[in-house]
Coordinates of C-alpha atoms in Angstrom, one line a residue:
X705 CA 0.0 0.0 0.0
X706 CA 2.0 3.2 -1.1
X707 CA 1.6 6.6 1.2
X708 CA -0.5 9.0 -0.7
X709 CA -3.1 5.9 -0.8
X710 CA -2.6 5.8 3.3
X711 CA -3.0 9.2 3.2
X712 CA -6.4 9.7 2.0
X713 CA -7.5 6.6 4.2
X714 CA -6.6 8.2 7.1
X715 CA -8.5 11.7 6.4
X716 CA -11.4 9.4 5.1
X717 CA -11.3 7.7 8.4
X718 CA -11.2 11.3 9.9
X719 CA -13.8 12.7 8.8
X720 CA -16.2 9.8 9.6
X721 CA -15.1 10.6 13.1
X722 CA -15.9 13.7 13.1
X723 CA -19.1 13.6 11.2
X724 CA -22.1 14.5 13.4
X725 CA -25.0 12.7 13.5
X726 CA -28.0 14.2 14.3
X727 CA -31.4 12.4 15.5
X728 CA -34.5 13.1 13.6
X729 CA -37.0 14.6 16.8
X730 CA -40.8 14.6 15.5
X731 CA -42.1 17.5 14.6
X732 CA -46.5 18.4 14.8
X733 CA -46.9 21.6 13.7
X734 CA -50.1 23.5 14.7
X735 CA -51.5 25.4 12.1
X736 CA -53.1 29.1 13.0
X737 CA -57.2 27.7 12.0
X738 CA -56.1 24.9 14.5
X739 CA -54.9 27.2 17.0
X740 CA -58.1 29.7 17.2
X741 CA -60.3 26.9 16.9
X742 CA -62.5 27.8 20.1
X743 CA -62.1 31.3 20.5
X744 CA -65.2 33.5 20.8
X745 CA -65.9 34.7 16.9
X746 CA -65.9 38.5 18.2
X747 CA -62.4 38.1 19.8
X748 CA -60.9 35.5 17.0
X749 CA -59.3 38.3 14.8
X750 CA -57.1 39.4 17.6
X751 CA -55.3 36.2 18.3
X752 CA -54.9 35.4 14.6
X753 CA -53.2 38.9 14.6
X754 CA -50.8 38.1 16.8
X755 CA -50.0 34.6 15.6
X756 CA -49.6 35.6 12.0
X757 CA -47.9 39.0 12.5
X758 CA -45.4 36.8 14.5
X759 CA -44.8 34.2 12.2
X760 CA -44.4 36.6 9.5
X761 CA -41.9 38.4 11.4
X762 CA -39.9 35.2 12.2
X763 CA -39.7 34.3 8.8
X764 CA -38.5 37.8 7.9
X765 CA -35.5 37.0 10.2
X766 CA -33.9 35.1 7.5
X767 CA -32.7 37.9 6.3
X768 CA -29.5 39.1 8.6
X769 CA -30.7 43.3 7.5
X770 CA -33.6 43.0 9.3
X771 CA -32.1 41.1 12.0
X772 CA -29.4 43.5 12.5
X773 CA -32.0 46.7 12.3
X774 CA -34.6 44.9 14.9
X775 CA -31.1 44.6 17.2
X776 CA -30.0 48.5 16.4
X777 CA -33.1 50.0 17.0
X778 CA -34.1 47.7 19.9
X779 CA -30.8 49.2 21.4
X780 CA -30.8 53.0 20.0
X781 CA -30.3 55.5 23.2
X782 CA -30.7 53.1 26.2
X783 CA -29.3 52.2 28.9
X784 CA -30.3 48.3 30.1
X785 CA -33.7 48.3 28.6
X786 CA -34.6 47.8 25.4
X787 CA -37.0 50.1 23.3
X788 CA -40.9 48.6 22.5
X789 CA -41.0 48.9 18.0
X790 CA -44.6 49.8 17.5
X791 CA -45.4 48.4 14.2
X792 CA -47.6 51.4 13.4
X793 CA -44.8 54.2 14.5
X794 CA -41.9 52.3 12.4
X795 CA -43.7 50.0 9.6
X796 CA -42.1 52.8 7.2
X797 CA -38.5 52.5 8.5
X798 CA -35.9 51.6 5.7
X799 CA -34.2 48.6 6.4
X800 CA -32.1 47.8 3.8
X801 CA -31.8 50.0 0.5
X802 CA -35.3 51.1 -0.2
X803 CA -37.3 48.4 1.3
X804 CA -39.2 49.3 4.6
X805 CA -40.4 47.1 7.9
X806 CA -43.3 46.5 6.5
X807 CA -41.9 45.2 3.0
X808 CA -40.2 42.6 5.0
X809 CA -42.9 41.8 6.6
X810 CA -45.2 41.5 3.5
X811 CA -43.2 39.3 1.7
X812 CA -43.5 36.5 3.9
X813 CA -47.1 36.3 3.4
X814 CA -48.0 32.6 2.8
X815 CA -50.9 30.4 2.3
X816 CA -51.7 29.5 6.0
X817 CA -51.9 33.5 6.5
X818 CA -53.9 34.7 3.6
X819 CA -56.8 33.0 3.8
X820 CA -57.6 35.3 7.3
X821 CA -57.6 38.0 5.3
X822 CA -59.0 40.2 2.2
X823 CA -57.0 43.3 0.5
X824 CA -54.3 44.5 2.3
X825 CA -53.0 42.6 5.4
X826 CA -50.7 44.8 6.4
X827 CA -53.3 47.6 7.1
X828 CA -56.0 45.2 8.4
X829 CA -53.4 44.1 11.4
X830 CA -52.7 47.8 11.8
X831 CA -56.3 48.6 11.9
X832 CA -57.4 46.1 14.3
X833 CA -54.5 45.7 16.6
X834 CA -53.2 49.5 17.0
X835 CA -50.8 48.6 19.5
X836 CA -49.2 45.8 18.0
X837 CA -45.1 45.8 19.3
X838 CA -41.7 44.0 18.5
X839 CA -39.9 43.7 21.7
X840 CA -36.3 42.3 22.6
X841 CA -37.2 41.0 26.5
X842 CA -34.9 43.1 28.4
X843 CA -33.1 40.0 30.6
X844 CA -31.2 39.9 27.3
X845 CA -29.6 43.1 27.0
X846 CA -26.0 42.0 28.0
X847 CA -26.4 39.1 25.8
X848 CA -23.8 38.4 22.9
X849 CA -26.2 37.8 20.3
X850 CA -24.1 38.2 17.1
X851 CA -26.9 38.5 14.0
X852 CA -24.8 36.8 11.3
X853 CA -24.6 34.0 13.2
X854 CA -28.4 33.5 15.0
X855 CA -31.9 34.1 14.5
X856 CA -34.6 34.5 17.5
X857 CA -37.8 32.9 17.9
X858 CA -40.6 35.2 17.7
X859 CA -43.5 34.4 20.8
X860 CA -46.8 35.4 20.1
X861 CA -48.4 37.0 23.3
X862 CA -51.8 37.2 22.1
X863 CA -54.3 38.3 24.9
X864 CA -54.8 34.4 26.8
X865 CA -52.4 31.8 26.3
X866 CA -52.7 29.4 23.0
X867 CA -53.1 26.3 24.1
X868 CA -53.3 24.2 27.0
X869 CA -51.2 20.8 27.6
X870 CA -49.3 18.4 30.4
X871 CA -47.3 21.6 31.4
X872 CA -49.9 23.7 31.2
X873 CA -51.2 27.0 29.1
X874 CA -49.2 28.4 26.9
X875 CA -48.4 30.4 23.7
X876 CA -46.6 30.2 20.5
X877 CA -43.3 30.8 19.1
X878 CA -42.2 30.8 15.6
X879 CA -38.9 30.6 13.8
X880 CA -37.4 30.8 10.4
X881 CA -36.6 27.3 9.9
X882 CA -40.4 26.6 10.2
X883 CA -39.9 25.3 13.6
X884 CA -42.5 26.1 16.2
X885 CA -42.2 26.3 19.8
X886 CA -44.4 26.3 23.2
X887 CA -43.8 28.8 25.5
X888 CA -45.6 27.3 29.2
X889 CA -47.0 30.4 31.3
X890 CA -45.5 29.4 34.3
X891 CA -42.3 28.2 33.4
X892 CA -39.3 30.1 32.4
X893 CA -38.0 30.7 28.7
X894 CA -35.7 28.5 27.3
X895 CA -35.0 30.1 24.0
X896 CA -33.2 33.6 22.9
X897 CA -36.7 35.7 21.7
X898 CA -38.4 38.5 20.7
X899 CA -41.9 38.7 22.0
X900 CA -44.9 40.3 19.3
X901 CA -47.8 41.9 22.2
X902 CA -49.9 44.7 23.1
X903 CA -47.7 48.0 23.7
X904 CA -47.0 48.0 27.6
X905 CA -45.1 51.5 26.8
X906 CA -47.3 53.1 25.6
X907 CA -51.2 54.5 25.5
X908 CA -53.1 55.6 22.6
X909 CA -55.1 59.0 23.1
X910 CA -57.4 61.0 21.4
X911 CA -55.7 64.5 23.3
X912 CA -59.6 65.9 21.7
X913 CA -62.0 63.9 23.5
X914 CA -59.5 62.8 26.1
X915 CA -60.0 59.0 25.5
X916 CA -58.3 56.1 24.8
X917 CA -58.5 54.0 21.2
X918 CA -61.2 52.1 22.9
X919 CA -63.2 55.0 24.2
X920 CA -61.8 54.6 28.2
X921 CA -61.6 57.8 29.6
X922 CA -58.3 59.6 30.4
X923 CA -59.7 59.9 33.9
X924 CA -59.9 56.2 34.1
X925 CA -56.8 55.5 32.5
X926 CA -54.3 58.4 34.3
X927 CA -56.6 59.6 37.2
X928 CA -54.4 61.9 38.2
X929 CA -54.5 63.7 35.4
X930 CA -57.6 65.6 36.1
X931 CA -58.8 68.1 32.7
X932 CA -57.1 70.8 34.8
X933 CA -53.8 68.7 35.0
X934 CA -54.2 67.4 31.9
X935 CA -54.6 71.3 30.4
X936 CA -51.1 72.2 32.2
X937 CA -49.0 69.5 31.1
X938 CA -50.5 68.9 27.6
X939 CA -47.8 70.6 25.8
X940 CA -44.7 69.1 27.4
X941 CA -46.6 65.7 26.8
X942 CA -47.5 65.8 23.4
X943 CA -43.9 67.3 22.4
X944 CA -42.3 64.4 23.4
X945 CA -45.0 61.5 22.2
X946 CA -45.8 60.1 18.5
X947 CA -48.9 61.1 16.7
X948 CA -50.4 58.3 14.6
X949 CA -49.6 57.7 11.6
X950 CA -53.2 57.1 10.0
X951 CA -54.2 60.7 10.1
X952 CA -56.8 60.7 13.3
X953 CA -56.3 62.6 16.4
X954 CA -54.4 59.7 18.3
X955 CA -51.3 59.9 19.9
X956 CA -49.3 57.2 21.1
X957 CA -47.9 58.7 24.9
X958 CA -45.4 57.1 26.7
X959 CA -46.7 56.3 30.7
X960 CA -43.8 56.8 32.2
X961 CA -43.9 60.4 30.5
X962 CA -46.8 60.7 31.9
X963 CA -45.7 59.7 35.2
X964 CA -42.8 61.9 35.3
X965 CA -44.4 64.5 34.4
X966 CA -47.4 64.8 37.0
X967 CA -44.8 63.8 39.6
X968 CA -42.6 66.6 38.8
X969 CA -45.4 68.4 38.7
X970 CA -46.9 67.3 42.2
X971 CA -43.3 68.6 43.7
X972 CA -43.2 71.7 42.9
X973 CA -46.2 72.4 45.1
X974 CA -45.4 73.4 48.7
X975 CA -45.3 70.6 51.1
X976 CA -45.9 70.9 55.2
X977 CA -45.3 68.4 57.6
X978 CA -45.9 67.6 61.0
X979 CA -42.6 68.9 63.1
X980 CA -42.6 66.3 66.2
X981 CA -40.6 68.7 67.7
X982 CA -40.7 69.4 71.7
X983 CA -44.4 67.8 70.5
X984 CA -46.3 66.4 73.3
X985 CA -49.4 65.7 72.1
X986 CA -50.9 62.0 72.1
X987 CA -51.3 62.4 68.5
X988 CA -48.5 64.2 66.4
X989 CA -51.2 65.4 63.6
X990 CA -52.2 67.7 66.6
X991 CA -48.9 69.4 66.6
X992 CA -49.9 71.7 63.8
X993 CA -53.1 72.7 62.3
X994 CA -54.8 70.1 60.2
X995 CA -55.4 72.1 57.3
X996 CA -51.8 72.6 57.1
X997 CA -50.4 69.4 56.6
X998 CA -50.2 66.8 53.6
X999 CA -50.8 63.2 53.8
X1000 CA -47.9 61.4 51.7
X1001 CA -47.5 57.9 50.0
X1002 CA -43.1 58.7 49.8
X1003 CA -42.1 55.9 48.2
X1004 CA -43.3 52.1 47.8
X1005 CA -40.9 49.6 47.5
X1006 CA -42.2 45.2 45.9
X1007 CA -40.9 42.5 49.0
X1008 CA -40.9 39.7 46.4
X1009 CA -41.5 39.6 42.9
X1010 CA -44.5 40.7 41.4
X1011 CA -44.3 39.5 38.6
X1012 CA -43.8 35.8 39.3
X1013 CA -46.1 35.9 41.7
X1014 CA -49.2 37.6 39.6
X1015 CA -48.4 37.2 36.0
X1016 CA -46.4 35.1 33.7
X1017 CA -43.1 33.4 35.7
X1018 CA -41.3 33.5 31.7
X1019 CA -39.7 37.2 32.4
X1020 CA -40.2 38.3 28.9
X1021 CA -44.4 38.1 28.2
X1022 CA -44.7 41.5 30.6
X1023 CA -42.1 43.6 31.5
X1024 CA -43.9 46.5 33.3
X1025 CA -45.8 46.5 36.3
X1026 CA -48.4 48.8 36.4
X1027 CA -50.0 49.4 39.8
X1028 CA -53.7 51.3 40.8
X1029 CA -54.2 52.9 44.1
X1030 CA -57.2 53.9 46.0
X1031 CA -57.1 55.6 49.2
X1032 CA -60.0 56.1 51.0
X1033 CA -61.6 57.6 54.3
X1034 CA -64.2 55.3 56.4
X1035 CA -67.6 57.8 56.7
X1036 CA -69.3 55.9 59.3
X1037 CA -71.0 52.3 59.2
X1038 CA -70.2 50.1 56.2
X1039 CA -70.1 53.8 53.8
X1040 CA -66.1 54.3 52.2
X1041 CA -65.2 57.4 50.5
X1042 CA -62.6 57.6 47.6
X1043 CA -60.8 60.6 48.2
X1044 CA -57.5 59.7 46.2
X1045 CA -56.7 57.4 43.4
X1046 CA -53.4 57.1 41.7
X1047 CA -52.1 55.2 39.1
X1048 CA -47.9 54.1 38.9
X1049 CA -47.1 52.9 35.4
X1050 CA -44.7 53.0 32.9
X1051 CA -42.2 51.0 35.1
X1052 CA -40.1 48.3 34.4
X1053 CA -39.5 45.5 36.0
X1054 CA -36.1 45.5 35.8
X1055 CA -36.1 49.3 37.4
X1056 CA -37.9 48.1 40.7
X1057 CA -35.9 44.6 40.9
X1058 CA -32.2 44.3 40.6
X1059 CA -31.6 40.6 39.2
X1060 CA -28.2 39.2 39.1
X1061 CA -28.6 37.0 36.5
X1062 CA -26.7 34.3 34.7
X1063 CA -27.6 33.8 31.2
X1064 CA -26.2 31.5 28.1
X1065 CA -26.7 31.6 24.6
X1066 CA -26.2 27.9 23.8
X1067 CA -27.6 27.4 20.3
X1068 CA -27.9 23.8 19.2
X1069 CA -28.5 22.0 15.9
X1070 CA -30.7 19.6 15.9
X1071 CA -32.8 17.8 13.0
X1072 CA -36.9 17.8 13.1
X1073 CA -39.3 15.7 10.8
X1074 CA -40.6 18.1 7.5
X1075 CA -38.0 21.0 8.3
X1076 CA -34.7 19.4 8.6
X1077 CA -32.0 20.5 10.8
X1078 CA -32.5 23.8 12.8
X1079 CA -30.2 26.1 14.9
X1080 CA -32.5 26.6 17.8
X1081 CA -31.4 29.6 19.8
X1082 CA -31.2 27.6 23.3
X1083 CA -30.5 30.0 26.3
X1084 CA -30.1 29.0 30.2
X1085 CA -31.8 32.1 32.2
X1086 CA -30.9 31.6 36.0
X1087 CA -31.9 33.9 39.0
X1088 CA -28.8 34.4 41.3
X1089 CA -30.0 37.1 43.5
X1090 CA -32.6 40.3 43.4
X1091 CA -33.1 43.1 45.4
X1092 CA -36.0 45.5 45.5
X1093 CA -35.5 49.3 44.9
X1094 CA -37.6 51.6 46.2
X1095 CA -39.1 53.7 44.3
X1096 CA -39.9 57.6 45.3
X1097 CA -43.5 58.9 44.6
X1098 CA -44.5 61.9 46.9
X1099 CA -48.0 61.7 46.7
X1100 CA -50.3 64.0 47.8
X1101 CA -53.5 61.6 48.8
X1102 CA -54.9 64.2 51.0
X1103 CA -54.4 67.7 52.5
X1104 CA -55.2 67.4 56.5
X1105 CA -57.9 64.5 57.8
X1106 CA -61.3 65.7 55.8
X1107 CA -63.3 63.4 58.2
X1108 CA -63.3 63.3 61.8
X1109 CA -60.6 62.2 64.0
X1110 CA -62.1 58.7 65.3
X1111 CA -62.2 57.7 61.7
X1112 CA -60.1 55.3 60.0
X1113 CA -58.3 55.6 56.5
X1114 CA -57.7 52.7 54.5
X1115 CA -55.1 52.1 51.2
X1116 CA -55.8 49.6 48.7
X1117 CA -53.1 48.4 46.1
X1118 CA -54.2 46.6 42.5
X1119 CA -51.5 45.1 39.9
X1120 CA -53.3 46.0 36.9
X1121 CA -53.2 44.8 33.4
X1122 CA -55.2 46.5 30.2
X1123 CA -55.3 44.8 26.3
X1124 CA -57.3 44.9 23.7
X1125 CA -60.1 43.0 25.3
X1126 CA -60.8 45.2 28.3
X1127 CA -63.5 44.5 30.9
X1128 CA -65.5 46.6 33.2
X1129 CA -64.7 46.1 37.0
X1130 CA -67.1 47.0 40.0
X1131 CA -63.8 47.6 42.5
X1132 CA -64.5 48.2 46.3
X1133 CA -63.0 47.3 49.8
X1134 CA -63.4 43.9 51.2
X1135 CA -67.3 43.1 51.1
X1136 CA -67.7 47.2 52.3
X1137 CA -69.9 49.0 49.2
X1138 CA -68.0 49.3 45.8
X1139 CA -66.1 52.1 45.0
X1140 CA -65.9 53.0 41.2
X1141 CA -66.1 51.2 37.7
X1142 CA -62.7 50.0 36.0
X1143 CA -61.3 48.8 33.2
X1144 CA -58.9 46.2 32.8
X1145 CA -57.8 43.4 31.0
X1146 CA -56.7 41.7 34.2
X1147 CA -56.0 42.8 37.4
X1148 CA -54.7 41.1 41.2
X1149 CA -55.2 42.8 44.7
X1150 CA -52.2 43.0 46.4
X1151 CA -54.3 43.7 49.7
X1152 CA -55.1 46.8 52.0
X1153 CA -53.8 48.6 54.9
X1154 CA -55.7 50.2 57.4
X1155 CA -54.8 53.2 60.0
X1156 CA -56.1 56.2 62.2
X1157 CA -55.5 59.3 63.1
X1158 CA -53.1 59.0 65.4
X1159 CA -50.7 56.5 63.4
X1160 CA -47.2 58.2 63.2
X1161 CA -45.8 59.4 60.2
X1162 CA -43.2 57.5 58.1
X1163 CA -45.3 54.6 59.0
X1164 CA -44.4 51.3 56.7
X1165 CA -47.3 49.2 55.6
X1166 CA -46.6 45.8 54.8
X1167 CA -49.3 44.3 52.6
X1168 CA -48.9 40.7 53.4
X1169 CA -44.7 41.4 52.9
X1170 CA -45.6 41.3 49.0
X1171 CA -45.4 45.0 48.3
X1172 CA -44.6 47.7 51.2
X1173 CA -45.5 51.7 50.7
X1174 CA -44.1 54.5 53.3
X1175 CA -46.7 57.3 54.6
X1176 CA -45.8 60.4 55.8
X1177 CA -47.4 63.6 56.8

């Protein structure tokens, strides 16, 4: 046997070693007809939305352009968070060349999508789902996600979860490759994402009639922003928000502008407090005149995670935490009286929890039945500590004690949670008489707090050591 023959047996025998084999996994596919199959007729276009926008947008990932423009913008001017993409807002962003978002989108059209709808798709999606986002979860931010090389799954949050199986409820993910994946509500992601929901970032507002897209007043929405507040802040608002593209009156206003704003607002108003002082009176509120000093919520700080607790444990389907107050006055016998209700939004989760977290991209190939082989963006996301930041308010809930001393005061703290499908809720306290009408999609009590008159200031109230608030006055 001469050498140059030995020669190319051994790189034969080589590169049989090194050859990787890789186990067909079975692959069942759930088309979108199979999906909404169930859902109430009235509600079905706004699941079919979502699924279809997402798979649309997956698909589009092919291309590394659109990849690396999702990543850049996703990223433009922030610092640990990443920016929400409303479809509506950036549909007409040039990607590559001369062809837009929405081109990229369009051309993925195929024959599961078209059948749902008639003319243009595009504009029915934009029509019926105003508020339809791209988001890249922010527990990725520090993650080395080189585009050439990787391509997300895109998970549909549509209003309720999918599907239900052994694990649970859950929703859809799409990729590329045509694989499809199930994302369980209660169990933490496994793959590298972007998430295709309702805009948490943002509301849409008529700034004429003061309502919402769906008609909820701004009162409802923001009641802190009274039409008197509303009047004085109107132009700093709207000077930093996005008026919609389709030619109405709607303008898409970030919350925590909103916020920011009123609170800013709030302090530049003179505050009085109780001075305790050489005080010797039983109760410190007697130590100056009533009229004179302000009742304060300072600052609220979450004693374990909301979010887990409440909503979805996957860390990427919602990010913000949005958070109704009422704070009421006890009148005599079973009768409550709102005096203040306040609304905390626009915050992320990653502002009120620090997470130490250990995360790895750990893509895999792997071969499915129908598709072939896929590189499935696998990524580990571990906990390894968190800590809860408090977070300042200074909130006026009422000037003095409007009711007399002997009577008790109450707060009451709702997680809240608005869609596209929003109900009407009767709130109240306990089984006392109801309060006022609200509208969410969802929402959890996280309890009340009761006190008197004579309860000291800087007074810490626990609710169940899920969610504490410190009063002052």
């Amino acid at each position: 046997m001469n050498h140059t023959f030995k020669f190319f047996i051994a790189v034969f025998v080589l590169s049989l070693s090194s050859c990787k084999h890789y186990v067909t996994r079975p692959f069942d596919y759930q088309d979108i007809s199979t999906l909404i199959d169930g859902i109430d007729e009235g509600n079905k276009h706004l699941f079919t939305n979502r699924l279809a926008f997402s798979k649309l947008l997956a698909k589009a990932m092919k291309h590394v352009e659109l990849r690396e423009y999702l990543q850049r913008i996703s990223r433009d001017k922030t610092d640990h968070f990443f920016n929400e993409i409303v479809f509506a807002l950036h549909k007409g962003d040039i990607v590559d060349g001369c062809k837009t978002l929405q081109d990229y989108i369009r051309d993925e059209i195929d024959s599961e999508i078209r059948p749902f709808y008639q003319g243009n798709i595009i504009e029915t999606m934009l029509v019926q789902d105003q508020m339809l986002t791209i988001k890249l979860p922010d527990i990725f931010y520090d993650v080395d996600w080189d585009v050439f090389d990787l391509s997300p799954v895109v998970y549909a949050r549509t209003i309720d979860p999918i599907g239900n199986d052994e694990q649970g409820p859950y929703y859809i993910g799409y990729h590329y490759s045509g694989y499809q994946d199930k994302l369980h509500q209660l169990r933490r992601t496994t793959k590298f994402s972007f998430v295709v929901k309702f805009s948490e970032d943002y509301i849409l507002l008529d700034v004429g009639e003061l309502t919402s897209f769906q008609g909820i007043p701004l009162s409802s929405l923001f009641p802190q922003y009274t039409p008197a507040v509303w009047s004085k802040l109107k132009d700093k608002i709207l000077s930093q928000s996005f008026k919609s593209p389709d030619g109405s009156n709607l303008y898409y206003i970030k919350k925590r502008v909103m916020f920011d704003l009123y609170k800013a607002w709030e302090k530049m108003h003179y505050r009085n407090y109780v001075d305790p002082t050489d005080c010797n009176e039983k109760c410190l509120r007697d130590c100056s005149p009533i009229d004179s000093t302000y009742n304060v919520i300072e600052s609220f700080t979450e004693d374990a995670n909301l979010t887990e607790i409440f909503w979805d444990n996957t860390y990427i389907l919602r990010e913000n935490e949005d958070i109704l107050m009422y704070y009421n006055a006890f009148v005599g016998g079973d009768e409550v009286k709102l005096i203040d209700k306040y609304y905390i939004g626009g915050f992320r989760n990653a502002e009120i929890i620090n997470r130490k977290l250990k995360i790895e991209l750990n893509p895999k190939k792997q071969k499915f039945e129908h598709i072939g082989k896929v590189v499935v963006p696998y990524v580990s996301v571990a906990v390894l500590d968190q800590t809860f930041n408090k977070i300042e308010l200074n909130h006026l809930v009422e000037k003095g004690w409007s009711t007399p001393k002997i009577r008790m005061r109450d707060f009451e703290f709702f997680t809240i949670y608005r869609e596209n499908l929003i109900f009407n809720y009767r709130v109240g306290i306990g089984k006392l008489n109801d309060i006022s009408d609200e509208y969410f999609t969802l929402y959890k009590d996280l309890g009340n707090e009761y006190f008197g008159y004579c309860t000291p200031p800087l007074y810490r109230f626990g609710f169940g050591n899920v969610f504490e608030i410190s009063f002052k006055y």
